[in-house]
Amino acid sequence: MGALLQEVCTRAEALHIPLSIHLDLTYRCNERCVHCYLDHDDHGELSREEVFQLLDDLAEAGTLILTLSGGEPLLRPDFFAIAKRARSLRFSLKVKTNGILIGPSQAALLRDYGVHQVQMSIYSHRAEVHDGITKIRGSLARSVAAIRLLRAYGVNVAIATPLMAQNFADYPGVRALAAEMGVAVTIDPTITPKIDGDTSILRHRISTQDLQSVFRDSSLVGDVQNFSACTPVDDDVLASYPCSAGHTFCYISPYGDVFPCVQFPLPCGNIRRQSWRSIWVDSPELQRVRSIQLGDLPTCSSCVHASGCSRCPGLAYMEGNMYGPSSADCEKSLARTGVVPKAWQPNRSADLIQISLENCGR
C-alpha cells in the first residue's frame, strides 16, 4: 500500500468513513461453484432506484472505492446503468464477474466507464478442473476469452484463485496463464462457510500439510524464513483493530442488508428500513465491532501468533464468538510457522503430528 493511500485509510478509520464498500447486486449466478457461500435465489433485489439512492448516500458519506459483485452482477439488465451512475459519482469502481456474459460491447462499456479493475476467479488452467468446480462445461474457455477480450480493450483485469482440494496442485499453472495474459493473480486458501452459517462446503478446504507447502513456496511468500517467523507482541499490536470490517469497509447484500464484511454476517441494519447514515453511524452492532481491539480477545491476545495471525473476526463470529479464535486462521498460523496456536483444537491430528515433527527437526 502506498504512503498516501495508507494515510487516507488511517484518517478514514479515525473518522469512521466508509472508504470501501462491497455491494452485491444479485445472488443469482450462471455458475454453480462447489464452494460458493451464497443462496442463488432472488428474494427481492434492490431496484435500480434503490441502488441509485444508495450510491448517492455512499458518495455523500465519503466512500471512494466501490466493488460491484454477486452472484453474477451482469445478470442484472441494469448493471451498466448502475456502473455508469457509480462512475458519475467518481467512485473507483471494481467489478467481480465470471466473464461469461462479456462480449465486445460489454468490454467497450467497461473501458469507456473507466472501471478500475475487473476481477475473475480462475480455478485451474485445466478445463476439467475449473469446469468441475463451476459445474458449467466450457466455463474456463469462456472466462479466459473474456479476460483476453478485456485486455484487448485496455481494461485492467485480475485473477483470483481460491485454493481447495480440487485445484490445489494447479496454482502454478494458473499463475503461468495469468503471466501469459499479462494480468495479476492472487492465491487464497480461504474457504468460508455459507452466509447462512452452513459449514458443509468447508470440506473443500485444503489440508494443513498442503497449506504448509503453499507457505513454503518462495514464489508466493518471498523469504520463507522471514514469512514463517513469529513476531513479538507489543502494546501497539494489542491496541490494534482486527481488520477494516466495520471501520472503513462494509458489505451490502442485494436486499439492502448491511454487514461488517461479506465474511462477517452480523446483521447491522437494512437500507430499506433505515437510512444509510443511521446504520453506519448509529448501529449498535457496528459500534460493538469498532470497539474490539486485539487486546480485548481473551485467547488470541496471549497467543504467540497474535501479531502475525490473519485472524478473521467474521469467521470467528460464524464459529460462535467474534471475540474468539478462528480455527481456519489458527490452522494457517500452524502451517505458516509450525508452532501450535494457543487455541488449536485439531480436527486433522495426522497433519498436526506431521507438522510438529517437521518443526522439531528444523
PDB file of C-alpha atoms in Angstrom, residues 103-224:
ATOM      1  CA  GLY A 103     -18.555  -9.688 -25.252  1.00  0.00           C
ATOM      2  CA  PRO A 104     -17.170  -6.779 -27.272  1.00  0.00           C
ATOM      3  CA  SER A 105     -19.970  -4.349 -26.371  1.00  0.00           C
ATOM      4  CA  GLN A 106     -19.671  -5.098 -22.638  1.00  0.00           C
ATOM      5  CA  ALA A 107     -15.876  -4.823 -22.756  1.00  0.00           C
ATOM      6  CA  ALA A 108     -16.170  -1.459 -24.509  1.00  0.00           C
ATOM      7  CA  LEU A 109     -18.538  -0.120 -21.846  1.00  0.00           C
ATOM      8  CA  LEU A 110     -16.282  -1.271 -19.001  1.00  0.00           C
ATOM      9  CA  ARG A 111     -13.430   0.560 -20.716  1.00  0.00           C
ATOM     10  CA  ASP A 112     -15.452   3.682 -21.537  1.00  0.00           C
ATOM     11  CA  TYR A 113     -16.796   3.977 -17.972  1.00  0.00           C
ATOM     12  CA  GLY A 114     -13.265   3.823 -16.617  1.00  0.00           C
ATOM     13  CA  VAL A 115     -13.722   0.740 -14.433  1.00  0.00           C
ATOM     14  CA  HIS A 116     -10.592   0.467 -12.300  1.00  0.00           C
ATOM     15  CA  GLN A 117     -10.430  -3.323 -12.272  1.00  0.00           C
ATOM     16  CA  VAL A 118     -12.362  -6.399 -13.318  1.00  0.00           C
ATOM     17  CA  GLN A 119     -11.691  -9.477 -11.193  1.00  0.00           C
ATOM     18  CA  MET A 120     -12.420 -13.050 -12.276  1.00  0.00           C
ATOM     19  CA  SER A 121     -11.975 -16.328 -10.474  1.00  0.00           C
ATOM     20  CA  ILE A 122      -9.914 -18.873 -12.396  1.00  0.00           C
ATOM     21  CA  TYR A 123      -9.644 -22.142 -10.513  1.00  0.00           C
ATOM     22  CA  SER A 124      -7.313 -24.031 -12.825  1.00  0.00           C
ATOM     23  CA  HIS A 125      -5.578 -23.839 -16.177  1.00  0.00           C
ATOM     24  CA  ARG A 126      -7.176 -27.211 -16.912  1.00  0.00           C
ATOM     25  CA  ALA A 127     -10.773 -27.177 -18.126  1.00  0.00           C
ATOM     26  CA  GLU A 128     -11.684 -30.420 -16.412  1.00  0.00           C
ATOM     27  CA  VAL A 129     -10.737 -28.960 -13.031  1.00  0.00           C
ATOM     28  CA  HIS A 130     -12.100 -25.415 -13.470  1.00  0.00           C
ATOM     29  CA  ASP A 131     -15.333 -26.586 -15.084  1.00  0.00           C
ATOM     30  CA  GLY A 132     -15.676 -29.278 -12.439  1.00  0.00           C
ATOM     31  CA  ILE A 133     -15.679 -26.573  -9.756  1.00  0.00           C
ATOM     32  CA  THR A 134     -18.079 -24.213 -11.571  1.00  0.00           C
ATOM     33  CA  LYS A 135     -20.260 -27.134 -12.764  1.00  0.00           C
ATOM     34  CA  ILE A 136     -20.542 -25.371 -16.136  1.00  0.00           C
ATOM     35  CA  ARG A 137     -18.941 -27.071 -19.110  1.00  0.00           C
ATOM     36  CA  GLY A 138     -16.837 -24.674 -21.151  1.00  0.00           C
ATOM     37  CA  SER A 139     -16.689 -22.055 -18.389  1.00  0.00           C
ATOM     38  CA  LEU A 140     -12.888 -21.887 -18.325  1.00  0.00           C
ATOM     39  CA  ALA A 141     -12.704 -21.224 -22.049  1.00  0.00           C
ATOM     40  CA  ARG A 142     -15.351 -18.503 -21.811  1.00  0.00           C
ATOM     41  CA  SER A 143     -13.768 -16.797 -18.801  1.00  0.00           C
ATOM     42  CA  VAL A 144     -10.294 -16.845 -20.372  1.00  0.00           C
ATOM     43  CA  ALA A 145     -11.741 -15.485 -23.620  1.00  0.00           C
ATOM     44  CA  ALA A 146     -13.352 -12.652 -21.628  1.00  0.00           C
ATOM     45  CA  ILE A 147     -10.031 -11.829 -19.971  1.00  0.00           C
ATOM     46  CA  ARG A 148      -8.263 -11.683 -23.313  1.00  0.00           C
ATOM     47  CA  LEU A 149     -11.044  -9.519 -24.745  1.00  0.00           C
ATOM     48  CA  LEU A 150     -10.942  -7.112 -21.808  1.00  0.00           C
ATOM     49  CA  ARG A 151      -7.177  -6.847 -22.076  1.00  0.00           C
ATOM     50  CA  ALA A 152      -7.518  -6.102 -25.796  1.00  0.00           C
ATOM     51  CA  TYR A 153      -9.862  -3.235 -24.856  1.00  0.00           C
ATOM     52  CA  GLY A 154      -7.359  -1.912 -22.325  1.00  0.00           C
ATOM     53  CA  VAL A 155      -9.274  -2.936 -19.190  1.00  0.00           C
ATOM     54  CA  ASN A 156      -7.282  -3.825 -16.083  1.00  0.00           C
ATOM     55  CA  VAL A 157      -8.009  -7.443 -15.101  1.00  0.00           C
ATOM     56  CA  ALA A 158      -7.001  -9.501 -12.079  1.00  0.00           C
ATOM     57  CA  ILE A 159      -7.432 -13.209 -11.435  1.00  0.00           C
ATOM     58  CA  ALA A 160      -8.404 -14.630  -8.050  1.00  0.00           C
ATOM     59  CA  THR A 161      -7.693 -18.296  -7.349  1.00  0.00           C
ATOM     60  CA  PRO A 162      -9.212 -19.800  -4.213  1.00  0.00           C
ATOM     61  CA  LEU A 163      -7.284 -22.941  -3.323  1.00  0.00           C
ATOM     62  CA  MET A 164      -9.237 -26.050  -2.446  1.00  0.00           C
ATOM     63  CA  ALA A 165      -8.807 -29.780  -2.525  1.00  0.00           C
ATOM     64  CA  GLN A 166      -9.848 -29.986  -6.178  1.00  0.00           C
ATOM     65  CA  ASN A 167      -7.369 -27.454  -7.585  1.00  0.00           C
ATOM     66  CA  PHE A 168      -4.532 -27.297  -5.049  1.00  0.00           C
ATOM     67  CA  ALA A 169      -1.898 -28.626  -7.469  1.00  0.00           C
ATOM     68  CA  ASP A 170      -2.914 -26.225 -10.257  1.00  0.00           C
ATOM     69  CA  TYR A 171      -1.984 -22.803  -8.907  1.00  0.00           C
ATOM     70  CA  PRO A 172       1.403 -22.773 -10.730  1.00  0.00           C
ATOM     71  CA  GLY A 173      -0.477 -23.377 -13.989  1.00  0.00           C
ATOM     72  CA  VAL A 174      -2.917 -20.546 -13.229  1.00  0.00           C
ATOM     73  CA  ARG A 175      -0.017 -18.216 -12.458  1.00  0.00           C
ATOM     74  CA  ALA A 176       1.635 -19.131 -15.761  1.00  0.00           C
ATOM     75  CA  LEU A 177      -1.644 -18.488 -17.612  1.00  0.00           C
ATOM     76  CA  ALA A 178      -2.031 -15.127 -15.874  1.00  0.00           C
ATOM     77  CA  ALA A 179       1.525 -14.137 -16.795  1.00  0.00           C
ATOM     78  CA  GLU A 180       0.908 -15.106 -20.408  1.00  0.00           C
ATOM     79  CA  MET A 181      -2.210 -12.873 -20.498  1.00  0.00           C
ATOM     80  CA  GLY A 182      -0.495 -10.024 -18.634  1.00  0.00           C
ATOM     81  CA  VAL A 183      -2.787  -9.985 -15.595  1.00  0.00           C
ATOM     82  CA  ALA A 184      -2.180 -10.121 -11.852  1.00  0.00           C
ATOM     83  CA  VAL A 185      -3.221 -13.141  -9.813  1.00  0.00           C
ATOM     84  CA  THR A 186      -3.871 -13.714  -6.115  1.00  0.00           C
ATOM     85  CA  ILE A 187      -3.845 -17.137  -4.461  1.00  0.00           C
ATOM     86  CA  ASP A 188      -6.008 -17.595  -1.363  1.00  0.00           C
ATOM     87  CA  PRO A 189      -6.571 -20.811   0.629  1.00  0.00           C
ATOM     88  CA  THR A 190      -9.598 -19.402   2.473  1.00  0.00           C
ATOM     89  CA  ILE A 191     -12.888 -21.243   2.031  1.00  0.00           C
ATOM     90  CA  THR A 192     -15.658 -19.786   4.195  1.00  0.00           C
ATOM     91  CA  PRO A 193     -18.964 -21.184   5.471  1.00  0.00           C
ATOM     92  CA  LYS A 194     -22.089 -20.223   3.601  1.00  0.00           C
ATOM     93  CA  ILE A 195     -23.515 -16.844   4.520  1.00  0.00           C
ATOM     94  CA  ASP A 196     -26.385 -18.620   6.311  1.00  0.00           C
ATOM     95  CA  GLY A 197     -23.895 -20.482   8.527  1.00  0.00           C
ATOM     96  CA  ASP A 198     -23.911 -23.799   6.654  1.00  0.00           C
ATOM     97  CA  THR A 199     -20.437 -25.317   7.087  1.00  0.00           C
ATOM     98  CA  SER A 200     -20.816 -28.200   4.642  1.00  0.00           C
ATOM     99  CA  ILE A 201     -18.679 -26.506   1.991  1.00  0.00           C
ATOM    100  CA  LEU A 202     -15.676 -26.440   4.337  1.00  0.00           C
ATOM    101  CA  ARG A 203     -14.959 -29.987   3.182  1.00  0.00           C
ATOM    102  CA  HIS A 204     -13.360 -28.357   0.134  1.00  0.00           C
ATOM    103  CA  ARG A 205     -10.583 -26.731   2.216  1.00  0.00           C
ATOM    104  CA  ILE A 206      -7.053 -27.944   1.550  1.00  0.00           C
ATOM    105  CA  SER A 207      -5.271 -29.918   4.241  1.00  0.00           C
ATOM    106  CA  THR A 208      -2.898 -28.437   6.800  1.00  0.00           C
ATOM    107  CA  GLN A 209       0.003 -30.142   5.065  1.00  0.00           C
ATOM    108  CA  ASP A 210      -0.982 -28.599   1.740  1.00  0.00           C
ATOM    109  CA  LEU A 211      -1.245 -25.220   3.451  1.00  0.00           C
ATOM    110  CA  GLN A 212       2.267 -25.743   4.750  1.00  0.00           C
ATOM    111  CA  SER A 213       3.577 -26.430   1.256  1.00  0.00           C
ATOM    112  CA  VAL A 214       1.931 -23.227  -0.021  1.00  0.00           C
ATOM    113  CA  PHE A 215       3.522 -21.223   2.776  1.00  0.00           C
ATOM    114  CA  ARG A 216       6.918 -22.670   1.896  1.00  0.00           C
ATOM    115  CA  ASP A 217       6.657 -21.650  -1.762  1.00  0.00           C
ATOM    116  CA  SER A 218       9.036 -18.704  -2.011  1.00  0.00           C
ATOM    117  CA  SER A 219       7.488 -17.644  -5.315  1.00  0.00           C
ATOM    118  CA  LEU A 220       4.325 -16.882  -3.339  1.00  0.00           C
ATOM    119  CA  VAL A 221       5.552 -15.713   0.068  1.00  0.00           C
ATOM    120  CA  GLY A 222       9.054 -14.387  -0.625  1.00  0.00           C
ATOM    121  CA  ASP A 223      11.598 -15.105   2.106  1.00  0.00           C
ATOM    122  CA  VAL A 224      10.177 -18.276   3.649  1.00  0.00           C
TER     123      VAL A 224
END
